[in-house]
Amino acid sequence: MSQPFRAERGGLVDRERSLRFRFDGAVYEGHPGDTLASALLANGVRVVGRSFKYHRRRGIVGAGAEEPNALVQLAVGARTEPNLRATQVELFDGLAASSQNRWPTLDFDVGAVNDVLSRFLPAGFYYKTFMWPATWWMRYEHFIRRAAGLGRAPRAADPDHYFKRFAHCDVLVVGAGPAGLTAALAAARSGARTVLVDDGAHPGGQLRREPHAVDDQPGHEWAARALEVLRGLPGTRVLTRATAFGWYDDDLVAVCERIADHLPEPGPHRPRQRVWWLRARRVVLATGALERPVVFPGNDLPGVMLASAAAGYAHEHAVQTGRSAVVFCNNDSGYAAARILHGAGVGVRAVVDARGGGGGTAARGDAQTAGAEIVTGAVVSAARGRGGVQSVTVQDHDGLHLSGSPRTLACDLLCVSGGWNPTVHLFSQAQGRLRFDAALAAFVPDAGRESVICCGAARGLWALDECLADGERAGREAAAALGYEPAAAPARTAPAPETAPTMALWEVPDGEVRRGKAFVDFQNDVTAADVRLAARENYSSVEHLKRYTTLGMGTDQGRTSNVNGLAIMAATLGRAIPEVGTTTFRPPYAPITFGAVAGMEVGRDYEPVRRTPMHDWHVAAGARMQNVGLWQRARYYPRSGESMADAVCREVRHVRETVGIVDVSTFGKIDIRGPDAAEFLERVTINRFHNLKPGRCRYHVMLREDGHVMDDGTTTRVRDDVFYMTTTTAAAGAVMSHLEYHAQAVWPELRVHLTSVSDQWGGLAIAGPRAREVLRAALDGADVGDEALPFMSSREVTIAGVRMRVFRITFSGELGYEVHMAADHALTVWEAVLDEGRGFGVEPYGTEAMAVMRIEKGHVVHAELDGRTIPADFGFDRMMRKDGDFVGRRALGREAFTDPRRRGFVGLVSRNGRPIPAGAHLVWNPTAPVPMHTYGHVTSTCYSPTLDAHIALALVEEPAKWKGRTLYAASPLKRRSTEVHITDPVFYDPEGRRARG
C-alpha cells in the first residue's frame, strides 16, 4: 500500500515494518515511529475534522499539544475515547480512528450550513438568542445540548486499569529537549535525586524535529545517549510519554504517564495510565516554546500549517506535507523550515518575510539552499482554495496597511511562523508572574517562587547553544540550592548561527477593509472580527473576552490563539499588550482521562464500605442499613408489619420512656497528647481547655480560618497531657487533616502528637430514664452515680472483663452515657449490655430515631453546620474564650458576621399538621409573584412522636424579631408550602433536667 507523501529516504521511522490502521473506515499504512497525524499526512489525508461552530473543513496545523484541529475519536466500544489529538496518538497496528463533529460524513457535513449563516451567528449570539419566550427554554435546550460537544463519550464500563504513585525527589525536570536533558544531567551528576519528565515517546524535542548537531553527533542520537546516561545514574528516574499537567500547593506536580496508550491493549495486570504525584524540592521547567500562527483571511484552510510542524513532519517522519510550499514568517525559523522541507523533496516557491530587512545570514543561506525566492517587507494577505490551499496572495505592507499590487502564488502548502511563545503554563500555575518581552514579542517568565527555575526556550532563548548552556545552568543551580556540590560542566559544542530580530505580527494589516474570515481560534471558530465585536460590546477584559467569544476554551486551551487574540484586543482598545494581560492558566495543562484521575478508586473501591464491629449483629436483628459518610449504620429496626415511620416513632418513644442503646462506633476519635496539648486545643477550638480537669468533658466548636464552623464534638481530659476528642462521623477525616496541618505547619514548636483512633475504638450510647440502671447492671462493680460520674465527666470502667471509658454525655437529651472500648471487644460489650439490660427494657434504636431526638432537643449537625454558619448563629459565642487567639477568631469581626439581620437558629412547628418540607425557604406569602424575599431556610425537619407535631430547625433573619410569629415554609421543587410557627429551637426539656438525671 503506497504512501504518496512519504519521502523515499530520511526520517526516524522504522521503514522495515508497516502498520495498518483505519481512519473513517478507510485502511491506510504507516510505520513505527509515526503518529496518527504523520501517517495521515503521508497518505495524503488533508481534511481531518470539522470546526466546532461553523463546521468548516480543517486540516492538521501543529505537531504536538498545540494542535487545535485534528481531534479524533479513537477505538470503538468500551475503549473508545474522544477528542484525542492525532498529533500525539502514536501509531500501532490495528488502530481505528474517526473524525468528529460531522454528520453524516466528513466530506458532506450538514452542519456546514452554519458557515453560510455565519453573519447571523456572531460571537456571543447564544447570550442574545433563545431568551424569548422564556417558557421555550426547555425546547431550546434539547437542540443546544445535541449541538454541543465534539466526540462521543463511551457508554460501556472502562475495561482498563489506572494506577497512582506518590514520590519525592530533589530536582524535577519537566521537558526532555536540549535544555531539559542538560539540566537533568547536571542535577543528577551533582548527586541530587532527579526525575526527568517528558510527554514524548523519545527525548530530544527540537533535536528530533530539526537537523541539529551536538558534540559532532546528530541531535537525536545525542539525546538518546544522554537519556541512557541519565538512566544509569543512581537516584535518577526518567518518565517518557508523561505529561506534567498540574502544579499544586507546596510544589506538588501531577504527572500523567501513558503506559499503554501506544499499544492495542494494555495486557493483563498492566495499567493503561499512571498518575504520579511528585513532591519536588526544586523544579526546573524546560517546557520549550510553541510556534504561533498569523491571523489573515483563509488561514484555516487545510494545508495551512505551522512552519515548525511541517518541518518536523519532514525531518522526523519523512512526510511531505505538500508538493509546493510558501513559507510566511516574521522570524528566522521560517527559513530553517524551508531548508528542511526542501531536503524532504518539497518544492519551496518563496519565503515571504514580513520584516523589511529579512532574516539573518544563516536564514538567507537556508532559503538559498531551498532554492526559494525571498520576498521581504511583505505578507500573505489571504489563502485561497476549495477544500485546501491552492494559492496565496502576497502583498507589501507598511505595518498598518497593505500596499502595492497583490501577487498570487500557486501552492498546496502554506507554512506560517508568527513567532514563538514560551510554554509558561506550569510556571503560571505555580503563581509565577509573566512579563511581556517586546524584543521577543512574547510573554516570558518573570518573578516566581524560589523553588522554580525556567530554562531554554521556556524563558525565551531560541538558539541551540544557548538552550544547552542554560539547561546546564539551571540543573547546577537547582542542585546547589539543595546543598549538592555541582559537577564540572562538560565541554559542549553546538552551532550558533546569526539571527535577525523577530517582528511583532499578530494579524495581517489590511486597512479598513476586512475580506473573508480571519481566524484567531481555529477550534472554536473565533475570528478577529469576533474579538473586535467583544471590545465594542465592552467585553474588554481578557477573561471576559475568553468567555464571550470562547477564545481559548477548547482542548488546546488557546495555545495557538490566546496571544494573538489579546494582541488584537489591545490594538482595538488602543492599549499596550501588557495592559490587557493574559488569561489565567489552570490545571490540567493538557486533557487527561477521568480514569487516570480516579485511579483504582472506582466501583466498590470509590467509596470503601466501612462496617462497625456490631454490623453483623444489626443485620441479624433485621436493621435497615444506610451509608453515613463512609460507614454503614443501622437506620431503624422494623418489626413485622411496621413501616419506617412506625418503627422510628416506636424507637423514639421507647428511649424517652424507658431506655435504648445505639451504635456510635462511627464517630471520629482522636488521641491528642503532649505537654502542649491543652494549648494546642485552645488554638484550634473556641473553647478554654487549660482549666479543664482530668476526668471532665467539654463540648467544643472548631472553626475554619474564615470563621465558619467546621465541626463540633466533645473533648475529654484523660490526664494532664492526654485528651480524647470525638468528632462527627462525616467530618472525622477533615478534622484530623485540619489538626495535623496546624500541628505540623502552623505551630511546629508545640509539643503535641495526634493519632486517629477512629477504627481502633468502638462505641455505644445508652440513653433513657433507666440508662443508669442498665449501665450499673452491666458494670463490674463501678459506681456511676451522680457524685462518682456527674454530667460531662468520664471514668474508666469494666464490662464483661473489658476495660473501657464511660462518658456521661447525651445526644438525645435524656440521661445518657457513651461507652468506648477497643474495637475488637465492642461486640462483646454490646451483647453484654443488652443481656444485662433486658430486665430494664433496653432495646436498640437507629440513626433515624437519633436524628428525631436531636431535632427535638435542638442539637446541631452538619445540616446546620453547612460551612456558612458561625458560632453566634447558634448562641455558641457564649462559650467562646474572650482572651487569646484561635483559628478563625479574627474573621469573626467581619461586617457580614456582625450584621443584625444575620440569620440565627430557631425552631419551627407546623400549624396545619402537614410536614415541613426539607430545605424549604421561609417566606411571608408563598403565592406572591417571584422573586420574593426569603427570610431563612429549613435545615432539618421531622415528625416528633414526643410532641405529636411536625417540627423543624431553621435559620432565619433577626430571629428575636420572628419568634412567636408565623411564616411559610415553601419548597418550589416539591410545590408545597406549610404554615409554621417560629419558636425556640429546643422543643424538649429546655431546662436540661432529664440529661442531668
Coordinates of N, CA and C in Angstrom, one line a residue, residues 586-692:
R586 N -4.8 27.3 34.3 CA -5.3 26.4 35.3 C -4.9 25.0 34.9
P587 N -4.8 24.1 35.9 CA -4.7 22.7 35.6 C -6.0 22.1 35.0
P588 N -5.9 21.1 34.1 CA -4.7 20.5 33.6 C -4.1 21.2 32.4
Y589 N -2.8 21.1 32.2 CA -2.2 21.7 31.1 C -2.7 21.1 29.8
A590 N -2.9 19.8 29.8 CA -3.4 19.0 28.7 C -4.5 18.1 29.2
P591 N -5.5 17.8 28.4 CA -6.6 16.9 28.9 C -6.1 15.6 29.3
I592 N -6.6 15.1 30.4 CA -6.3 13.7 30.9 C -7.6 13.0 31.1
T593 N -7.6 11.7 31.1 CA -8.8 10.9 31.2 C -9.3 10.9 32.6
F594 N -10.6 10.7 32.7 CA -11.2 10.5 34.1 C -10.6 9.3 34.7
G595 N -10.3 8.3 34.0 CA -9.8 7.1 34.5 C -8.5 7.3 35.3
A596 N -7.6 8.1 34.6 CA -6.3 8.4 35.3 C -6.5 9.2 36.6
V597 N -7.5 10.1 36.6 CA -7.7 10.9 37.8 C -8.2 10.0 38.9
A598 N -9.2 9.0 38.6 CA -9.8 8.2 39.6 C -8.8 7.1 40.0
G599 N -7.9 6.6 39.1 CA -7.0 5.5 39.5 C -7.8 4.2 39.8
M600 N -7.5 3.6 40.9 CA -8.2 2.4 41.3 C -9.4 2.7 42.1
E601 N -9.7 3.9 42.4 CA -10.9 4.3 43.2 C -12.1 4.4 42.4
V602 N -12.6 3.2 41.9 CA -13.8 3.1 41.1 C -14.6 2.0 41.6
G603 N -15.9 2.0 41.2 CA -16.8 0.9 41.6 C -16.9 0.8 43.1
R604 N -16.7 -0.3 43.6 CA -16.8 -0.5 45.1 C -15.6 0.1 45.8
D605 N -14.5 0.3 45.1 CA -13.4 1.0 45.7 C -13.5 2.5 45.7
Y606 N -14.5 3.1 45.0 CA -14.6 4.5 45.0 C -14.9 5.0 46.4
E607 N -15.8 4.3 47.1 CA -16.2 4.7 48.4 C -16.2 3.4 49.3
P608 N -15.1 3.1 49.8 CA -15.0 1.8 50.6 C -16.0 1.7 51.6
V609 N -16.7 0.5 51.7 CA -17.7 0.3 52.8 C -17.0 0.0 54.1
R610 N -17.3 0.8 55.1 CA -16.8 0.5 56.4 C -17.9 0.1 57.4
R611 N -17.6 -1.0 58.1 CA -18.6 -1.6 58.9 C -18.2 -1.5 60.4
T612 N -19.1 -1.2 61.3 CA -18.7 -1.2 62.7 C -18.6 -2.6 63.2
P613 N -18.0 -2.7 64.4 CA -17.8 -4.1 65.0 C -19.1 -4.8 65.2
M614 N -20.2 -4.0 65.3 CA -21.5 -4.6 65.6 C -22.4 -4.8 64.3
H615 N -21.8 -4.6 63.2 CA -22.5 -4.6 61.9 C -23.3 -5.9 61.7
D616 N -22.7 -7.1 61.9 CA -23.4 -8.3 61.6 C -24.5 -8.5 62.6
W617 N -24.4 -8.0 63.8 CA -25.4 -8.1 64.8 C -26.7 -7.3 64.3
H618 N -26.4 -6.1 63.8 CA -27.5 -5.2 63.3 C -28.3 -5.9 62.2
V619 N -27.5 -6.5 61.3 CA -28.2 -7.2 60.1 C -29.0 -8.3 60.6
A620 N -28.4 -9.1 61.5 CA -29.2 -10.3 62.1 C -30.4 -9.9 62.8
A621 N -30.4 -8.7 63.4 CA -31.5 -8.2 64.2 C -32.6 -7.5 63.3
G622 N -32.3 -7.5 61.9 CA -33.3 -7.0 61.0 C -33.2 -5.5 60.7
A623 N -32.1 -4.9 61.1 CA -31.9 -3.5 60.9 C -31.9 -3.2 59.4
R624 N -32.4 -2.0 59.0 CA -32.3 -1.5 57.7 C -31.0 -0.6 57.7
M625 N -30.0 -0.9 56.9 CA -28.8 -0.2 57.0 C -28.7 0.9 56.0
Q626 N -27.9 1.9 56.3 CA -27.7 3.1 55.4 C -26.3 3.6 55.5
N627 N -25.8 4.2 54.4 CA -24.5 4.8 54.4 C -24.5 6.1 55.1
V628 N -23.6 6.3 56.0 CA -23.4 7.6 56.7 C -22.0 7.9 56.6
G629 N -21.6 8.9 55.7 CA -20.2 9.1 55.4 C -19.7 7.9 54.7
L630 N -18.7 7.3 55.2 CA -18.1 6.0 54.6 C -18.6 4.8 55.4
W631 N -19.5 5.0 56.4 CA -19.8 3.9 57.3 C -21.2 3.4 56.9
Q632 N -21.5 2.1 57.2 CA -22.8 1.5 57.2 C -23.3 1.6 58.7
R633 N -24.5 2.2 58.8 CA -25.1 2.3 60.1 C -26.6 1.8 60.1
A634 N -27.0 1.3 61.2 CA -28.4 0.8 61.4 C -29.3 2.0 61.4
R635 N -30.2 2.1 60.4 CA -31.2 3.2 60.3 C -32.4 3.0 61.2
Y636 N -32.9 1.9 61.2 CA -34.1 1.6 62.2 C -34.2 0.0 62.2
Y637 N -35.0 -0.4 63.2 CA -35.2 -1.9 63.4 C -36.7 -2.2 63.3
P638 N -37.2 -2.4 62.1 CA -38.6 -2.6 61.9 C -39.1 -4.0 62.5
R639 N -40.3 -3.9 63.0 CA -41.0 -5.2 63.4 C -42.0 -5.6 62.4
S640 N -42.5 -6.7 62.5 CA -43.4 -7.3 61.5 C -44.6 -6.3 61.2
G641 N -44.7 -5.9 59.9 CA -45.8 -5.0 59.6 C -45.6 -3.5 59.8
E642 N -44.4 -3.2 60.3 CA -44.1 -1.8 60.6 C -43.6 -1.1 59.4
S643 N -44.0 0.1 59.1 CA -43.3 1.0 58.2 C -42.1 1.7 58.8
M644 N -41.3 2.4 58.1 CA -40.2 3.1 58.6 C -40.7 4.1 59.6
A645 N -41.7 4.9 59.3 CA -42.2 5.9 60.2 C -42.7 5.3 61.5
D646 N -43.4 4.1 61.4 CA -43.9 3.5 62.6 C -42.7 3.0 63.5
A647 N -41.7 2.4 62.9 CA -40.6 1.9 63.6 C -39.8 3.0 64.3
V648 N -39.6 4.1 63.6 CA -38.9 5.3 64.2 C -39.6 5.9 65.4
C649 N -40.9 6.1 65.2 CA -41.7 6.6 66.3 C -41.7 5.7 67.5
R650 N -41.8 4.4 67.3 CA -41.7 3.5 68.4 C -40.3 3.6 69.1
E651 N -39.3 3.6 68.3 CA -37.9 3.7 69.0 C -37.7 5.0 69.7
V652 N -38.2 6.1 69.2 CA -38.1 7.4 69.9 C -38.9 7.3 71.2
R653 N -40.1 6.8 71.2 CA -40.9 6.8 72.4 C -40.3 5.9 73.5
H654 N -39.7 4.8 73.0 CA -39.1 3.8 73.9 C -37.9 4.4 74.6
V655 N -37.1 5.2 73.9 CA -35.9 5.8 74.5 C -36.4 6.9 75.5
R656 N -37.4 7.7 75.1 CA -37.9 8.7 76.0 C -38.5 8.2 77.3
E657 N -39.2 7.0 77.2 CA -39.9 6.4 78.3 C -39.2 5.4 79.1
T658 N -38.2 4.7 78.4 CA -37.6 3.6 79.1 C -36.0 3.7 78.9
V659 N -35.5 3.0 77.9 CA -34.0 3.0 77.7 C -33.7 2.4 76.3
G660 N -32.8 3.0 75.6 CA -32.3 2.4 74.3 C -30.8 2.4 74.2
I661 N -30.3 1.6 73.2 CA -28.9 1.6 73.0 C -28.6 1.7 71.5
V662 N -27.6 2.5 71.2 CA -27.3 2.8 69.8 C -25.8 2.7 69.6
D663 N -25.4 2.2 68.4 CA -24.0 2.0 68.0 C -23.5 3.4 67.5
V664 N -22.4 3.9 68.2 CA -21.8 5.1 67.9 C -20.3 4.9 67.5
S665 N -20.0 3.7 67.0 CA -18.6 3.4 66.7 C -18.1 4.3 65.6
T666 N -19.0 4.9 64.8 CA -18.6 5.7 63.6 C -18.0 7.0 63.9
F667 N -18.2 7.5 65.2 CA -17.7 8.9 65.5 C -16.2 8.9 65.3
G668 N -15.8 10.1 64.8 CA -14.3 10.3 64.8 C -13.7 10.3 66.2
K669 N -12.5 9.7 66.3 CA -11.9 9.7 67.7 C -10.4 10.0 67.5
I670 N -9.9 11.0 68.2 CA -8.6 11.4 68.0 C -7.9 11.5 69.4
D671 N -6.8 10.9 69.5 CA -5.9 10.9 70.7 C -5.0 12.1 70.6
I672 N -5.0 13.0 71.5 CA -4.2 14.3 71.5 C -3.4 14.3 72.8
R673 N -2.1 14.2 72.6 CA -1.2 14.2 73.8 C 0.1 14.9 73.7
G674 N 0.6 15.3 74.8 CA 1.9 16.1 74.8 C 1.8 17.2 75.8
P675 N 2.9 17.8 76.2 CA 2.9 18.9 77.2 C 2.1 20.1 76.7
D676 N 2.0 20.3 75.4 CA 1.3 21.5 74.9 C 0.0 21.1 74.3
A677 N -0.6 20.0 74.7 CA -1.9 19.6 74.2 C -3.0 20.5 74.5
A678 N -3.1 21.0 75.7 CA -4.1 22.0 76.1 C -4.0 23.3 75.3
E679 N -2.8 23.7 75.2 CA -2.5 25.0 74.4 C -2.9 24.8 73.0
F680 N -2.6 23.6 72.4 CA -3.0 23.4 71.0 C -4.5 23.4 70.9
L681 N -5.2 22.7 71.8 CA -6.7 22.7 71.7 C -7.3 24.1 71.8
E682 N -6.7 24.9 72.6 CA -7.2 26.3 72.7 C -7.0 27.1 71.5
R683 N -6.0 26.7 70.7 CA -5.8 27.4 69.4 C -6.7 26.9 68.3
V684 N -7.1 25.7 68.3 CA -7.9 25.1 67.2 C -9.4 25.0 67.5
T685 N -9.8 25.4 68.7 CA -11.2 25.5 69.1 C -11.5 26.8 69.7
I686 N -12.8 27.1 69.9 CA -13.2 28.4 70.5 C -13.2 28.3 72.0
N687 N -12.9 27.1 72.6 CA -13.1 26.8 74.0 C -11.8 27.0 74.8
R688 N -12.1 27.0 76.2 CA -11.0 27.0 77.1 C -10.7 25.6 77.5
F689 N -9.4 25.2 77.5 CA -9.0 23.8 77.9 C -8.0 23.8 79.0
H690 N -7.3 24.9 79.2 CA -6.2 24.9 80.3 C -6.9 24.5 81.6
N691 N -8.1 25.0 81.8 CA -8.7 24.8 83.2 C -9.6 23.6 83.2
L692 N -9.6 22.7 82.2 CA -10.4 21.5 82.2 C -9.7 20.5 83.1

